[in-house]
Coordinates of C-alpha atoms in Angstrom, one line a residue:
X1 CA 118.5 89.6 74.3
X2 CA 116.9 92.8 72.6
X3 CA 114.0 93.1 71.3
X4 CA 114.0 94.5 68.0
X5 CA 111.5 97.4 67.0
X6 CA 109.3 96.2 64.1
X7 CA 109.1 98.7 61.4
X8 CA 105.7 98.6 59.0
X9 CA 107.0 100.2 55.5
X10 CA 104.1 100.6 53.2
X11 CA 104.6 102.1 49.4
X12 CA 103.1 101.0 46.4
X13 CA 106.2 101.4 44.3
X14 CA 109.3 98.5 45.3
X15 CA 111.8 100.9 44.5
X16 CA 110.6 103.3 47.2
X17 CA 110.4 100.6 49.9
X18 CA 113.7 99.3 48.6
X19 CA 115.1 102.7 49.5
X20 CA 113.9 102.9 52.6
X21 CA 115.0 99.3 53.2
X22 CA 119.1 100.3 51.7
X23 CA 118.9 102.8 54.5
X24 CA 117.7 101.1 57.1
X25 CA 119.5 97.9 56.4
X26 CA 122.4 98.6 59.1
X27 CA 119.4 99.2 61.6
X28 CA 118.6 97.3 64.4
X29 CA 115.4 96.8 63.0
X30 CA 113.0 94.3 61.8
X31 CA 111.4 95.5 58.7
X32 CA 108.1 94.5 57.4
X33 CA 106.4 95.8 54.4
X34 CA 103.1 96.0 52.4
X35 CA 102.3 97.3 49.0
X36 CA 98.6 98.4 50.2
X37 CA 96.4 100.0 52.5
X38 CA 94.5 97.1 53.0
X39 CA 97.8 94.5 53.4
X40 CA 99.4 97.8 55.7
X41 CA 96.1 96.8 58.0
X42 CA 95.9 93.0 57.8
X43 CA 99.7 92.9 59.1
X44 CA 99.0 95.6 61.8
X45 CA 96.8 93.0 63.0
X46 CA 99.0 90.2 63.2
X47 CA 102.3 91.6 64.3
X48 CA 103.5 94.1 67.0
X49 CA 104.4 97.3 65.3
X50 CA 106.4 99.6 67.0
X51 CA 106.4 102.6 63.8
X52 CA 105.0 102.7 60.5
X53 CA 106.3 104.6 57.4
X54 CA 103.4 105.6 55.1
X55 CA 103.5 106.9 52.0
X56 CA 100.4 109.3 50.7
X57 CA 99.7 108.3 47.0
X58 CA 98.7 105.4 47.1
X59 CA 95.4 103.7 44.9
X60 CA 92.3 102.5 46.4
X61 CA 93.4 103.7 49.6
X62 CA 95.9 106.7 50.2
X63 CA 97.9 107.5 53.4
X64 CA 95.6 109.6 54.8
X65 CA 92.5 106.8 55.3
X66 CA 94.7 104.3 56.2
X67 CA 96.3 106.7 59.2
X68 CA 92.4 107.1 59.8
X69 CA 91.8 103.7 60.2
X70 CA 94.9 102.8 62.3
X71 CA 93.5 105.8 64.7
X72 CA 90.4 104.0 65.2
X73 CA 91.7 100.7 67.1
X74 CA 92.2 102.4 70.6
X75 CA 95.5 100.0 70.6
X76 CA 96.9 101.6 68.1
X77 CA 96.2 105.6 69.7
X78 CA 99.8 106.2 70.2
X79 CA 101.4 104.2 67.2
X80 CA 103.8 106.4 65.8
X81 CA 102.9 107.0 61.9
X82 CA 105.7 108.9 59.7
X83 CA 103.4 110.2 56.5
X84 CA 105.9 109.4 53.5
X85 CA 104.8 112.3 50.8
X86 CA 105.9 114.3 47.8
X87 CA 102.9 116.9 48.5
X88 CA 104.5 119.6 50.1
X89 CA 101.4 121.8 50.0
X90 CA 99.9 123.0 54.1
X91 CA 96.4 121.8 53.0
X92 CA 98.0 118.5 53.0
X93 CA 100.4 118.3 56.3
X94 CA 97.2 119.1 57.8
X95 CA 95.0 116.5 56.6
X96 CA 97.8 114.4 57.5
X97 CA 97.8 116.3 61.0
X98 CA 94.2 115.5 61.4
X99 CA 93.8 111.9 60.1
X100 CA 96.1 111.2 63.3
X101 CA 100.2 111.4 61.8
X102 CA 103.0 112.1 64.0
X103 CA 105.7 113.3 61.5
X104 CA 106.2 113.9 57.4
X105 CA 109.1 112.9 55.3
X106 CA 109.3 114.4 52.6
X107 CA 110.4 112.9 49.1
X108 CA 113.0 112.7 47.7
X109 CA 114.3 112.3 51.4
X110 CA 118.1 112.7 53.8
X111 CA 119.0 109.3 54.7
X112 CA 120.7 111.1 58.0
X113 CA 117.0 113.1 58.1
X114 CA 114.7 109.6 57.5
X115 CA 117.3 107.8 60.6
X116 CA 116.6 111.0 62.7
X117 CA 112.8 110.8 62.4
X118 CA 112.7 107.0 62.7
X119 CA 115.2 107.1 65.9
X120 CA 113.1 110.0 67.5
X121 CA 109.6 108.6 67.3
X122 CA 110.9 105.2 68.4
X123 CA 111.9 106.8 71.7
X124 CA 108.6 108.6 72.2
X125 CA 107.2 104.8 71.2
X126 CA 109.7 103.4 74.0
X127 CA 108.5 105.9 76.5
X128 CA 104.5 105.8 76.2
X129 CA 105.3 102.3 76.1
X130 CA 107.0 102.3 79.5
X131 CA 104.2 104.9 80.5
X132 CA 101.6 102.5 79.6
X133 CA 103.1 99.6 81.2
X134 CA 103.9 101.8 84.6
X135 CA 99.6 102.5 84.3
X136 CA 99.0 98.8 84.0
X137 CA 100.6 98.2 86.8
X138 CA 99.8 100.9 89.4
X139 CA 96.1 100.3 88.0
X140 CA 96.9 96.3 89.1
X141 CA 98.5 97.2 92.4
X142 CA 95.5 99.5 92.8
X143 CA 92.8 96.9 92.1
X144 CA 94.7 94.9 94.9
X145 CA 95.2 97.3 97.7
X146 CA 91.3 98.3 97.5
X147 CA 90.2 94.8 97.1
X148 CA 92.8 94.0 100.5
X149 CA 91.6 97.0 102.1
X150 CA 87.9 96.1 100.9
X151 CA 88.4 92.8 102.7
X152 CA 90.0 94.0 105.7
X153 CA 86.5 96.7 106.0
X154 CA 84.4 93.7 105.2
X155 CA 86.3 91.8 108.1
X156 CA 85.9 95.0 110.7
X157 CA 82.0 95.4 109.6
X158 CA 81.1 91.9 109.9
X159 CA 83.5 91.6 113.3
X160 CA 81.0 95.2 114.3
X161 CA 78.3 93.5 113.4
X162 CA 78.6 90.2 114.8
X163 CA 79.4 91.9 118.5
X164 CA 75.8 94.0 117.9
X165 CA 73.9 90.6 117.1
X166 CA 76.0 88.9 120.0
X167 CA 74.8 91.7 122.3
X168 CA 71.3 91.9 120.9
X169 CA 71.1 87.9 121.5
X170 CA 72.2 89.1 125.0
X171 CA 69.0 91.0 125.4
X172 CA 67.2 87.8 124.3
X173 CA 69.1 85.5 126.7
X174 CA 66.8 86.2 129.4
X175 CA 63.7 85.3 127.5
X176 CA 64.5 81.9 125.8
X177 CA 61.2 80.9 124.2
X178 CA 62.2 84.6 122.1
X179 CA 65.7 83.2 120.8
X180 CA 64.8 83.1 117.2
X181 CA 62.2 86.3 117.0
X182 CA 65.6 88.6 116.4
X183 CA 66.5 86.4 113.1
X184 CA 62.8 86.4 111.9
X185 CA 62.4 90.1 112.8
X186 CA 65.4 91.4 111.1
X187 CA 64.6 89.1 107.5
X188 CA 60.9 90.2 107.8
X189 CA 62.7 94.1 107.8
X190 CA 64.8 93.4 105.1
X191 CA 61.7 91.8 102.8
X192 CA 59.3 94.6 103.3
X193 CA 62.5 97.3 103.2
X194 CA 63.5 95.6 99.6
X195 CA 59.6 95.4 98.5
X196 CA 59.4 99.3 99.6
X197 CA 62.3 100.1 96.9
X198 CA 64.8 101.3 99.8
X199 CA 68.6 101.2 98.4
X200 CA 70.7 98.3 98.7
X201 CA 72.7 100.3 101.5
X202 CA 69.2 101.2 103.8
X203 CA 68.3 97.2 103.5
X204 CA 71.3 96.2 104.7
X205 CA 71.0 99.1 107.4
X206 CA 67.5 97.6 108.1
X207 CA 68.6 94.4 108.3
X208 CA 71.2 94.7 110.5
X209 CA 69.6 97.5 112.3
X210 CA 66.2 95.6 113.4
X211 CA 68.3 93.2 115.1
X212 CA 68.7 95.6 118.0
X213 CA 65.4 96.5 118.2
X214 CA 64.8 95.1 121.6
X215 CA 67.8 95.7 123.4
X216 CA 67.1 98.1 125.5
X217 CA 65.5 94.7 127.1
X218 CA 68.7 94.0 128.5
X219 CA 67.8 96.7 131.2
X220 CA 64.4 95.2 132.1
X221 CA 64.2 93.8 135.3
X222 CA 63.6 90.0 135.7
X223 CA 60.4 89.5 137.2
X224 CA 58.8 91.8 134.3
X225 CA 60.7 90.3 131.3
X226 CA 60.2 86.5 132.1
X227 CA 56.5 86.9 133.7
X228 CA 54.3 83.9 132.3
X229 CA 51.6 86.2 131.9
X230 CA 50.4 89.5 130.8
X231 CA 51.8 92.5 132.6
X232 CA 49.7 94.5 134.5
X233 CA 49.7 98.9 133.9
X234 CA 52.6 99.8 136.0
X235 CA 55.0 96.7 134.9
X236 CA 53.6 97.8 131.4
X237 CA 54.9 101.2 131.6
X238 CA 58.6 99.7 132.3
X239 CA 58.6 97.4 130.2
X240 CA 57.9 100.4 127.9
X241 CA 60.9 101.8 128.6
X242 CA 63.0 99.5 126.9
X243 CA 62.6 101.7 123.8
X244 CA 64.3 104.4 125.1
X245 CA 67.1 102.3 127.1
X246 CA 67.9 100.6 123.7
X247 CA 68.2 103.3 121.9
X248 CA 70.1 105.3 124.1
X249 CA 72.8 102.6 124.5
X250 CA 73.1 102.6 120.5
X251 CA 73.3 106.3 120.4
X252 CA 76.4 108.4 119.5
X253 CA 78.1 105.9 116.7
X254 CA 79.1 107.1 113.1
X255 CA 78.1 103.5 111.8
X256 CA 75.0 103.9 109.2
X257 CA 73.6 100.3 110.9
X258 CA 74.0 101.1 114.4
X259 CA 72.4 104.7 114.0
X260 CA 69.5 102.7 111.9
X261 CA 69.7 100.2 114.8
X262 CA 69.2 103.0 117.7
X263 CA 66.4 104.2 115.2
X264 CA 64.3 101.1 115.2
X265 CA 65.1 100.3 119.0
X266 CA 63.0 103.7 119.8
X267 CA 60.2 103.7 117.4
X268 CA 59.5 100.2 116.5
X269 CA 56.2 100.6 119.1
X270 CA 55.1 104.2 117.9
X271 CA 52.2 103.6 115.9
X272 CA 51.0 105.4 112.1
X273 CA 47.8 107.0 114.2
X274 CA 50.3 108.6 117.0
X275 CA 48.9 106.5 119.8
X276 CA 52.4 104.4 120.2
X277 CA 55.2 104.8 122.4
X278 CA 57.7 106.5 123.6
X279 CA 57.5 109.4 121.9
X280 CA 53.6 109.1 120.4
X281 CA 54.8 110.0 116.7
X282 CA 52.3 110.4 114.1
X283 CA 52.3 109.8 110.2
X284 CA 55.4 110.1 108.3
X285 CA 57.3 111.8 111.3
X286 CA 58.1 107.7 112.6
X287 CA 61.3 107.1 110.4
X288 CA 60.7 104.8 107.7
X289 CA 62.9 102.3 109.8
X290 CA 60.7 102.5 112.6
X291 CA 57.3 101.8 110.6
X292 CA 59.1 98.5 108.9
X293 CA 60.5 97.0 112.1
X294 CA 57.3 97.8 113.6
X295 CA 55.1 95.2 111.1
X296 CA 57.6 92.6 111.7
X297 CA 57.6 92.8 115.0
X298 CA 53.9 92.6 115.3
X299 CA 53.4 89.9 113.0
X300 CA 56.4 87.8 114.6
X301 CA 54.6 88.3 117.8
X302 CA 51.4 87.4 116.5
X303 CA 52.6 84.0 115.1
X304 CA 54.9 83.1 118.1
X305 CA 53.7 81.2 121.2
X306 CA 54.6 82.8 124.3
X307 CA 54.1 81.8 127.6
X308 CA 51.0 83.5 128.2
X309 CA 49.4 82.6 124.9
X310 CA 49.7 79.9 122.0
X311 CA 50.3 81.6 118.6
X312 CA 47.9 82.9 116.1
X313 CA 46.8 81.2 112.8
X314 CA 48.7 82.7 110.1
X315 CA 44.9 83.8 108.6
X316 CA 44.4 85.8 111.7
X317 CA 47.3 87.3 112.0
X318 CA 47.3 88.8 108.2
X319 CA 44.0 89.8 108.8
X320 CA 45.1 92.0 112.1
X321 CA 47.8 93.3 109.9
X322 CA 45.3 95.1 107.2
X323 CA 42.8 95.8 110.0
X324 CA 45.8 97.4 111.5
X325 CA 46.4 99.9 108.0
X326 CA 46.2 103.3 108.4
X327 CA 45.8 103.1 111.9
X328 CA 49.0 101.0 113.4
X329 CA 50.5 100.8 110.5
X330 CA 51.7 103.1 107.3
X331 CA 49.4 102.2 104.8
X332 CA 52.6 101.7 102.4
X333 CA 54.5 99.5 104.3
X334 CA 51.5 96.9 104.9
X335 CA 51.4 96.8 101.3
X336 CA 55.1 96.1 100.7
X337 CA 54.3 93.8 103.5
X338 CA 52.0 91.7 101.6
X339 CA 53.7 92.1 98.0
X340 CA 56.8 89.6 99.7
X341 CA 53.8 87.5 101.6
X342 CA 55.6 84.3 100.1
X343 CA 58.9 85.5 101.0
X344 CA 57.5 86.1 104.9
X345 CA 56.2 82.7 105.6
X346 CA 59.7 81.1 104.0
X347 CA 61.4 83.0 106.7
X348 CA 59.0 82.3 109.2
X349 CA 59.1 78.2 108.4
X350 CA 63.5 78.8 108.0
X351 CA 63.6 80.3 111.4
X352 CA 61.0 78.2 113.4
X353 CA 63.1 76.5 115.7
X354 CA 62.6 74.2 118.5
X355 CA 61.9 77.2 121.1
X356 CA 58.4 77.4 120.4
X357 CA 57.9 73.8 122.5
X358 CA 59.8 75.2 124.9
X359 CA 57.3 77.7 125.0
X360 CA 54.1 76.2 124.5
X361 CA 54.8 74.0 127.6
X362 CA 54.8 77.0 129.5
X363 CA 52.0 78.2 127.7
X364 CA 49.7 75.5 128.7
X365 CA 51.0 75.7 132.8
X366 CA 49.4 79.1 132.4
X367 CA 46.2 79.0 130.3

């Protein structure tokens, strides 16, 4: 069944809407009408209106403010609005223009000319609408292609990263009192990176990034990595090279977390008074990646039992990281670094798992 267009007459004087009603009365048309400006707006608001005759002179409120106020509700932009007037002076046809009208008619009026007007604007009416409705739904099937093809990146990034952690735990697999040092590392990262003020994007980076920090390890032969006690100069300087190995196997991708990841896998050792490793970079020339992962490593080291000692007491272990400002550290991130203090120990309780016994048995065979 059609859908009739609704028609808003409004005229103060009956025997001009009664006019307009005669000629529109063989119509396909639903007419509605009003007497005022303020009943012309009340019934805009309750019905669909597809055109509106006006008439200008009007008390209280003529044509003009009440085409003003119509223009107002962003609805009602594109309403077509025939101006009904017997002023046939410019000034007015352009107030009329500039309050927001599409058309005149101008009294005494054509029947054939008041039908053309009506007819025409309906099917400029017919057309925005079918515009409108074309918007709506390329704007909907918009919305649901990026939010699919949001999904299907979120689905490749977290497949990306879950290989990365999967080879980063690989690195670890060798050194099983370590297993949970990746987990604590990376969170510690992501605290002091959010304390710093870093972007949403570079947390994320750091987070996932400081995950691979030690996987150049993977490289490292066995009777260096899983020694039960400290290493002497020349298994040190190996061991040093896991730095380099890790970050030369990340090197080369276009991914924002891996190239933050082959950061930190260099320069988490190189230390804020250039006396670190590999590369023996000073200041502010260590990334800012580097100088985060490198206080979370440290301090995960210093409260972890390894097999050649039991941990530190949480007391010493803050105190070596502000002895270690301005020297080891940037003086900036051990102050992020103790702004999340709270946040730190939460992690560090979270992700203290059973491998610590493990250790500490091994500890005590070799104390």
């Amino acid at each position: 069944m059609d859908i009739k267009p609704v028609i808003l007459v409004v005229d103060d004087q009956p025997q001009n809407i009664e006019l307009i009603l005669a000629h529109l009365v063989n119509e396909n048309y639903e007419i509605i009408t009003a007497s005022n400006g303020e009943e012309a707006l009340k019934l805009l608001s309750e019905n669909v209106i597809d055109l509106i005759l006006l008439d200008v002179m009007m008390p209280d409120m003529d044509g003009f403010e009440v085409t003003r106020k119509i223009r107002q509700d962003e609805r009602n932009r594109l309403l077509p609005i025939i101006l009904v007037t017997a002023l046939h002076e410019i000034e007015n046809r352009i107030r009329g223009i500039e309050a927001g009208c599409d058309d005149f008619l101008s009294k005494p009026f054509d029947k054939s000319e008041l039908l053309a007007r009506v007819r025409s604007l309906l099917k400029v009416k017919d057309y925005n609408d079918m515009m409108n409705k074309y918007k709506i739904e390329l704007e909907s099937k918009v919305a649901e292609r990026t939010e699919e093809l949001k999904l299907a990146c979120e689905s490749v990034k977290h497949a990306s990263l879950e290989t990365i952690q999967k080879l980063a735990k690989a690195s670890e697999h060798r050194d099983e009192y370590t297993g949970s040092h990746i987990k604590r590392m990376s969170r510690y990262s992501e605290a002091v990176a959010r304390s710093m003020g870093l972007s949403d994007n570079a947390v994320e980076a750091i987070l996932y990034g400081s995950s691979m920090h030690d996987l150049g390890k993977i490289g490292m032969p066995d009777n260096i990595l899983m020694k039960p006690a400290k290493l002497d100069p020349d298994e040190w300087e190996i061991m040093k090279n896991h730095t380099v190995l890790g970050a030369k196997l990340l090197e080369g991708s276009d991914a924002e977390f891996v190239k933050i990841g082959e950061s930190i896998a260099r320069h988490h050792h190189e230390k804020w008074d250039g006396s670190g490793y590999p590369d023996s970079l000073k200041g502010d020339d260590i990334p800012i990646a580097g100088r985060i992962a490198a206080i979370a490593d440290v301090f995960d080291a210093l409260t972890s039992v390894r097999p050649y000692k039991k941990p530190f007491s949480l007391e010493k272990a803050f105190n070596i990281i502000r002895e270690g400002k301005g020297n080891h550290f940037d003086p900036e991130v051990v102050d992020a670094f103790f702004k999340v203090q709270d946040e730190i120990l939460e992690i560090r309780n979270r992700f203290n798992s059973t491998e610590n016994n493990f250790a500490l048995v091994l500890a005590k065979n070799y104390m």
